[in-house]
mmCIF file of C-alpha atoms in Angstrom:
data_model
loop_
_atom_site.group_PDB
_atom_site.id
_atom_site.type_symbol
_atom_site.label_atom_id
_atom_site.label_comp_id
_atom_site.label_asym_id
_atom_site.label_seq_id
_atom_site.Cartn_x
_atom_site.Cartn_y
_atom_site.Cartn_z
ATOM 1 C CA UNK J 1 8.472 40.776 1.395
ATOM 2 C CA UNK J 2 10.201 37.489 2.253
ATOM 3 C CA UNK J 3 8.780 37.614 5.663
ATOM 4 C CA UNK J 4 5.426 37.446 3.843
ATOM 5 C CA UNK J 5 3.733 34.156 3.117
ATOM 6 C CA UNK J 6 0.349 32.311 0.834
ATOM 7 C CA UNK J 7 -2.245 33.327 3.008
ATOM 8 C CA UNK J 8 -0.904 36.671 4.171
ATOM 9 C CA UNK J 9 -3.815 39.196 5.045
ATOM 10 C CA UNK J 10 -4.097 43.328 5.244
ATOM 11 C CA UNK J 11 -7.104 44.755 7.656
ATOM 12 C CA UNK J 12 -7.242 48.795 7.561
ATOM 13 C CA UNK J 13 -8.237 50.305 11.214
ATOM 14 C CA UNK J 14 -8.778 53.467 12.931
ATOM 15 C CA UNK J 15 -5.365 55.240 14.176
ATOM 16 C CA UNK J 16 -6.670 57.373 16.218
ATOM 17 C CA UNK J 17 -9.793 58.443 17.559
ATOM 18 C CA UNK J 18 -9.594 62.052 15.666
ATOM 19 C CA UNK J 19 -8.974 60.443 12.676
ATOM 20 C CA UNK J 20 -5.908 58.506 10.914
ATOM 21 C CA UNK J 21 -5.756 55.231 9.101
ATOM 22 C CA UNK J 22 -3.071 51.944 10.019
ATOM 23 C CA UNK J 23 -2.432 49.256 7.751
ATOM 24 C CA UNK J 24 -2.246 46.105 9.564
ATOM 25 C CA UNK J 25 -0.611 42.976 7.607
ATOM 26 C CA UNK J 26 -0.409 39.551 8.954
ATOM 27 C CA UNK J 27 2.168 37.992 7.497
ATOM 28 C CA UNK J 28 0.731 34.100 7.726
ATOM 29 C CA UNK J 29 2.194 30.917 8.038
ATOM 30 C CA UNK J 30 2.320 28.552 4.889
ATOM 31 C CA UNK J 31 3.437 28.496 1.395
ATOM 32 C CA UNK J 32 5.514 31.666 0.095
ATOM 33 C CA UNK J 33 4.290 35.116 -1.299
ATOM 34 C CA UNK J 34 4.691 35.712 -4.767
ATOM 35 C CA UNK J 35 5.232 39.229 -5.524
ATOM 36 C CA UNK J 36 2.854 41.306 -6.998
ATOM 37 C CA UNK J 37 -0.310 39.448 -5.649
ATOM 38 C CA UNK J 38 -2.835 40.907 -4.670
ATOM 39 C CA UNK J 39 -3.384 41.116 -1.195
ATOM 40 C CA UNK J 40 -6.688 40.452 0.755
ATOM 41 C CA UNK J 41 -7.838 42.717 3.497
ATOM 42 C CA UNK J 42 -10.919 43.969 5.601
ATOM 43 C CA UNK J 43 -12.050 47.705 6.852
ATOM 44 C CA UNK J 44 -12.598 47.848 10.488
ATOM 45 C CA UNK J 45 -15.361 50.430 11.704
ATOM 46 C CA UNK J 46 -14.436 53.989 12.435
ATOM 47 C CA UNK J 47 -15.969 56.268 14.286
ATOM 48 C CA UNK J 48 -17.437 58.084 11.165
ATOM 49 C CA UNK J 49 -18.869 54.994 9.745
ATOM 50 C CA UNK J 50 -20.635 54.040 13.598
ATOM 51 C CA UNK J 51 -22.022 57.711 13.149
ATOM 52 C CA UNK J 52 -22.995 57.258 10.024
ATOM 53 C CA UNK J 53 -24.265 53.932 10.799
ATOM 54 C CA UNK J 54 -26.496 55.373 14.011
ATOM 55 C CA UNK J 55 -27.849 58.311 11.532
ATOM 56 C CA UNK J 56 -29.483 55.574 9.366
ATOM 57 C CA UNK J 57 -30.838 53.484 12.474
ATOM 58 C CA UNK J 58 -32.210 56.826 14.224
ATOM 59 C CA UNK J 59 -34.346 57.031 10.729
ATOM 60 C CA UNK J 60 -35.560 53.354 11.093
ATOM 61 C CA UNK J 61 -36.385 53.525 14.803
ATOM 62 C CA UNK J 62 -38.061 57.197 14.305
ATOM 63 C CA UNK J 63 -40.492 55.020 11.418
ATOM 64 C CA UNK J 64 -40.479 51.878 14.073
ATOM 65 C CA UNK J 65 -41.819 54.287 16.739
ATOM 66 C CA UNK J 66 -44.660 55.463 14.405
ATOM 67 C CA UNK J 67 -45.824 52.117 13.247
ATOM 68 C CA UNK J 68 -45.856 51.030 16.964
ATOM 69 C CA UNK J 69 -47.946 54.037 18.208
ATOM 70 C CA UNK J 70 -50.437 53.529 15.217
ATOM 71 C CA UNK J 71 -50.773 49.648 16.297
ATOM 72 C CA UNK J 72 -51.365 51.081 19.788
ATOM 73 C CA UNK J 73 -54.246 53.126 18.560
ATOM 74 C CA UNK J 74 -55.635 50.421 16.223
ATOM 75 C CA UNK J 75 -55.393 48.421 19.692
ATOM 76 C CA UNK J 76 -57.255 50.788 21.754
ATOM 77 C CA UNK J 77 -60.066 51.610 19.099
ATOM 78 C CA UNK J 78 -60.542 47.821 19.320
ATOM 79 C CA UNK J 79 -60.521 47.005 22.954
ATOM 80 C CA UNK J 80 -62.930 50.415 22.886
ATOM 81 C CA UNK J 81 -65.775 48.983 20.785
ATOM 82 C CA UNK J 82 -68.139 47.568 22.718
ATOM 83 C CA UNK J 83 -69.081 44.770 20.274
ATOM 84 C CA UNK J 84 -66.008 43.243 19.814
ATOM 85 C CA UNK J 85 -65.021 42.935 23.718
ATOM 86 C CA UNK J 86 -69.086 41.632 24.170
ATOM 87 C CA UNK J 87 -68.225 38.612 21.506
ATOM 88 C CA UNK J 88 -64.826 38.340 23.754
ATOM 89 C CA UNK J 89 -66.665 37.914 27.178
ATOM 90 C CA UNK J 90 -69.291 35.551 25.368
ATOM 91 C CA UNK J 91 -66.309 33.212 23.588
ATOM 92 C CA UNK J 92 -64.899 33.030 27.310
ATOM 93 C CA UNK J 93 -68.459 32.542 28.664
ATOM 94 C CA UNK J 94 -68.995 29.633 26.252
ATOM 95 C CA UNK J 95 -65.998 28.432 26.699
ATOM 96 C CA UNK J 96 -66.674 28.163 30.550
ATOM 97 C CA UNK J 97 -69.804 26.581 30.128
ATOM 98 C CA UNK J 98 -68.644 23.918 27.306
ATOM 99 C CA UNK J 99 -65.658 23.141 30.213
ATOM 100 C CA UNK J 100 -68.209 23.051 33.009
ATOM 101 C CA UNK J 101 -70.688 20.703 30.498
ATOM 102 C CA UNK J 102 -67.819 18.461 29.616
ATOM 103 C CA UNK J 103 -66.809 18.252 33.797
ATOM 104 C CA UNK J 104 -70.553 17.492 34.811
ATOM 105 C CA UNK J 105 -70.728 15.062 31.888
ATOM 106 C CA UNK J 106 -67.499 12.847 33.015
ATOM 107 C CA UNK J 107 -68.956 13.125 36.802
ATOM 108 C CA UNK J 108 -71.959 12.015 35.566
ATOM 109 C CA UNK J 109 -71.067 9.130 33.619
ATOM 110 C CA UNK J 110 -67.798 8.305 35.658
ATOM 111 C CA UNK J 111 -69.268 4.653 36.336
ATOM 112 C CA UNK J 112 -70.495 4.270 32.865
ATOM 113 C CA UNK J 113 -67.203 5.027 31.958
ATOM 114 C CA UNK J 114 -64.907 2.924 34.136
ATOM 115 C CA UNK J 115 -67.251 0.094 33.524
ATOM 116 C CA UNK J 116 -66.950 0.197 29.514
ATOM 117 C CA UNK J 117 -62.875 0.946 29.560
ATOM 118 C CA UNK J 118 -63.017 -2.782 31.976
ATOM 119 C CA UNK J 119 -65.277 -4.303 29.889
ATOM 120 C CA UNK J 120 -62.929 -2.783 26.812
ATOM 121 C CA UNK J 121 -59.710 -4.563 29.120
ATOM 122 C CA UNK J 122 -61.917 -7.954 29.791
ATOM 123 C CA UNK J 123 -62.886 -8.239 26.025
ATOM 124 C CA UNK J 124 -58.884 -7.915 24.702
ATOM 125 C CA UNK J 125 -58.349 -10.360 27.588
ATOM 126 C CA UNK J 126 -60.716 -12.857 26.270
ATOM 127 C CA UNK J 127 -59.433 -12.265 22.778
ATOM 128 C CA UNK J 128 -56.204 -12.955 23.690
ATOM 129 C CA UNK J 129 -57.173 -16.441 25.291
ATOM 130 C CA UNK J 130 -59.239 -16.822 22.754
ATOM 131 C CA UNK J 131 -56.415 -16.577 20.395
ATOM 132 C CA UNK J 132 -53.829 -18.422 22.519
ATOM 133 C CA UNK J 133 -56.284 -21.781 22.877
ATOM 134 C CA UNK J 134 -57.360 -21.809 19.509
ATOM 135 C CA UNK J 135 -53.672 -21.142 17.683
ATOM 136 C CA UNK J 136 -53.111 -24.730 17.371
ATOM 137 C CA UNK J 137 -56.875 -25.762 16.294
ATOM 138 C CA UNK J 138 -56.257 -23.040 12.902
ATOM 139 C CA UNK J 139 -52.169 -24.073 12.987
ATOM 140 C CA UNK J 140 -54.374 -27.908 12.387
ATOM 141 C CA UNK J 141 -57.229 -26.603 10.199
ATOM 142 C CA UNK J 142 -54.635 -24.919 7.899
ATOM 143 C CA UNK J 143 -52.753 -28.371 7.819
ATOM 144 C CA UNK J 144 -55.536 -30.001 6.773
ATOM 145 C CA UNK J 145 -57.136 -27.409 4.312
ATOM 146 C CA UNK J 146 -53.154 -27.669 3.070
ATOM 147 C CA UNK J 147 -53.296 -31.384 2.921
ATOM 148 C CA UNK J 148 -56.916 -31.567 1.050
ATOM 149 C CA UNK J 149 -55.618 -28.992 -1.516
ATOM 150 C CA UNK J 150 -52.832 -31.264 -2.178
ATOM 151 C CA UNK J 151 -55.579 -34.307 -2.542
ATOM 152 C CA UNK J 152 -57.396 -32.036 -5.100
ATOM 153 C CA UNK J 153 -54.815 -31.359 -7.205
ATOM 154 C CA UNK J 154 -54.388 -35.170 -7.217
ATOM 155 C CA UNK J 155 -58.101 -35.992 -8.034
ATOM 156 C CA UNK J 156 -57.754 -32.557 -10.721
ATOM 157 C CA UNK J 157 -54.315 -34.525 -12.762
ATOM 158 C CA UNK J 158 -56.644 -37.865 -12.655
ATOM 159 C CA UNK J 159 -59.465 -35.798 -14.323
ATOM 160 C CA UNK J 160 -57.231 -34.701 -17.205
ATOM 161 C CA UNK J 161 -56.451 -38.466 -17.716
ATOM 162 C CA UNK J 162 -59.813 -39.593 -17.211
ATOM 163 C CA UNK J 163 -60.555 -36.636 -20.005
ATOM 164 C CA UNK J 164 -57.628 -37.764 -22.226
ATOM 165 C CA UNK J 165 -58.660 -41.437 -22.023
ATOM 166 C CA UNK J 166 -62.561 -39.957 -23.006
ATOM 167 C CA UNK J 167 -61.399 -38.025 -25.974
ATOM 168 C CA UNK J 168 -59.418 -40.297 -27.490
ATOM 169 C CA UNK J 169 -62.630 -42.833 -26.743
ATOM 170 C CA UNK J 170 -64.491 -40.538 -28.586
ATOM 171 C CA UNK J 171 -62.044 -40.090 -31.431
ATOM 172 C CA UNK J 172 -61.825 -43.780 -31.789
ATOM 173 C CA UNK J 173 -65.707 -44.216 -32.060
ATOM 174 C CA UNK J 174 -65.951 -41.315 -34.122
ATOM 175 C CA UNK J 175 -62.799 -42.951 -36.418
ATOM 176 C CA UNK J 176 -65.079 -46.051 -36.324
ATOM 177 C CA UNK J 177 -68.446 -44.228 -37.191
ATOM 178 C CA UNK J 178 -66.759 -42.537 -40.611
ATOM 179 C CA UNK J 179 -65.558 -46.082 -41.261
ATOM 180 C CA UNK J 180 -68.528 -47.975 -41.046
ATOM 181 C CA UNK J 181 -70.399 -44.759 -43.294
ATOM 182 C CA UNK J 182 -67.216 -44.589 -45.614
ATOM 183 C CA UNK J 183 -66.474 -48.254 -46.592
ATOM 184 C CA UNK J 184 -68.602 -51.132 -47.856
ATOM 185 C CA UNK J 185 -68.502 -53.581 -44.826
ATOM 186 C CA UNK J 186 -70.768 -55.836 -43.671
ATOM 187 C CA UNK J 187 -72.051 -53.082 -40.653
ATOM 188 C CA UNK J 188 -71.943 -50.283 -43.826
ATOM 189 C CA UNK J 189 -74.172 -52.640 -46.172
ATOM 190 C CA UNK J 190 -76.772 -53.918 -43.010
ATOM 191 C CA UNK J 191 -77.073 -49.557 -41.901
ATOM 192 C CA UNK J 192 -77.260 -48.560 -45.353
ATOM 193 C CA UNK J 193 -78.040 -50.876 -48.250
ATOM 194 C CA UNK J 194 -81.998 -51.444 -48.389
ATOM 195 C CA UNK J 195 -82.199 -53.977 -50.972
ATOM 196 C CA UNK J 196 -79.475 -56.260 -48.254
ATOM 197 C CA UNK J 197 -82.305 -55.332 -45.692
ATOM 198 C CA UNK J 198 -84.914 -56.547 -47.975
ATOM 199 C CA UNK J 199 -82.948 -59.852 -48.795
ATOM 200 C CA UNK J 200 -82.661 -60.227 -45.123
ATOM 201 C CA UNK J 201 -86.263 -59.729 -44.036
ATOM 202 C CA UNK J 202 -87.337 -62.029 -47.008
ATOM 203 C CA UNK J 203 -84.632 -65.030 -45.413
ATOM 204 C CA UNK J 204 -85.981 -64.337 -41.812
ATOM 205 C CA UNK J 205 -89.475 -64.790 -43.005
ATOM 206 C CA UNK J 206 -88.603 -68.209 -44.898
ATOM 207 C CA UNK J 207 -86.585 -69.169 -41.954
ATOM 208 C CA UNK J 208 -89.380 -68.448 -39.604
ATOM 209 C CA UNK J 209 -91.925 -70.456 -42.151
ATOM 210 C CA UNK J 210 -89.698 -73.298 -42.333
ATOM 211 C CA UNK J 211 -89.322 -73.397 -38.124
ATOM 212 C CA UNK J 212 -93.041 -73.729 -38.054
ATOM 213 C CA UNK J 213 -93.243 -76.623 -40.489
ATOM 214 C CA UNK J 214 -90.547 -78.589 -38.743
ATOM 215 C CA UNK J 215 -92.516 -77.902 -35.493
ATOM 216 C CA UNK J 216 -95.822 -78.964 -37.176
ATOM 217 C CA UNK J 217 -94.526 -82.028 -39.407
ATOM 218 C CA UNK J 218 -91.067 -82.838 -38.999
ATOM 219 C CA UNK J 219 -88.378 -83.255 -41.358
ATOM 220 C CA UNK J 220 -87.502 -85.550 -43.772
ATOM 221 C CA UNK J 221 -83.919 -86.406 -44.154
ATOM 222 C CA UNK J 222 -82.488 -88.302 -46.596
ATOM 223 C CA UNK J 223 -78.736 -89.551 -45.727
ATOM 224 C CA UNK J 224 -76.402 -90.712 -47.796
ATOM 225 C CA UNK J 225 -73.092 -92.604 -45.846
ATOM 226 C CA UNK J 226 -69.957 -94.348 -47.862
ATOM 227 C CA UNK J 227 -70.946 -92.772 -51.275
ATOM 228 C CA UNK J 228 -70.871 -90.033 -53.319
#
């Protein structure tokens, strides 16, 4: 027991080929056995197990040989039926004519062809000039789209002023409007008070009269100077 360690292992073999069992222990090589522990182990094949083992393949390879020579009949009954190997020799017929069509079709349009894939080579060669000469025109145009964006949101904040500046315009009139409705000024009376209207019709006209009379005849004026 002392020479026995942790990981020590058992394995059970054959003794002899007649029959016989040997316990094999390997005694391992870290830590220290503690006594009473159950050992671990492994059965190695016999000959009576290989037998046993061969008794229950033979069974499986008698059932594989069966299966195989009833998929070798199916196969024959298939290849035998005279429909199924006509559709196989017309797939392969069509098949040759579809690769014979497609060969006749590329001879046939070989120049077409070659001429479209250069044209296809010329045109991303002309869009890549294209590209390369006009880079700096957009790189410009986007400056400039960049720069005019900036000038409308300049003209945009003036706006707002410009609409600040009218609505407070507006307020003011408006303040000025319920005034002149509201209170009994001179611009309330002359809008709304008819009989002031009337009063001031009635001095025009006398006004007017007394223009024409001073046109016609003159005026007669009687000044008084150093008295009362």
């Amino acid at each position: 027991i002392s020479d026995l360690r942790e990981d020590v292992s058992a394995r059970v073999s054959i003794l002899e080929i007649t029959g016989g069992k040997k316990l094999e222990i390997t005694p391992g090589t870290r830590g220290s056995y503690r006594v009473g522990t159950v050992i671990p182990g492994t059965v190695a094949a016999d000959i009576v197990s290989l037998v046993d083992d061969l008794g229950s393949v033979s069974g499986d390879v008698q059932s594989l040989i069966k299966r195989l020579d009833t998929i070798s009949a199916s196969v024959t009954g298939l290849l035998a039926d005279g429909m199924v190997m006509a559709n196989v020799r017309t797939i392969t017929s069509d098949g040759a004519l579809l690769v014979t069509d497609l060969r006749s079709f590329v001879t046939d349009n070989k120049a077409d062809l070659q001429r479209t894939l250069r044209n296809a080579g010329l045109l991303v060669d002309e869009i890549r000039l294209a590209v390369n000469n006009n880079e700096p025109k957009v790189a410009s145009l986007l400056d400039d789209l960049n720069k005019t964006v900036g000038e409308a949101n300049t003209i945009i904040k003036r706006v707002d002023a410009t609409l600040g500046g009218v609505d407070s315009l507006v307020a003011n009139v408006n303040g000025v409007v319920t005034d002149m409705r509201s209170n009994g000024s001179v611009a309330n009376r002359l809008l709304y008070d008819t009989s002031l209207g009337a009063r001031l019709d009635s001095a025009l006209s006398e006004l007017n009269r007394f223009v024409k009379s001073a046109r016609k005849s003159g005026v007669n004026v009687n000044v008084g100077i150093g008295h009362r």
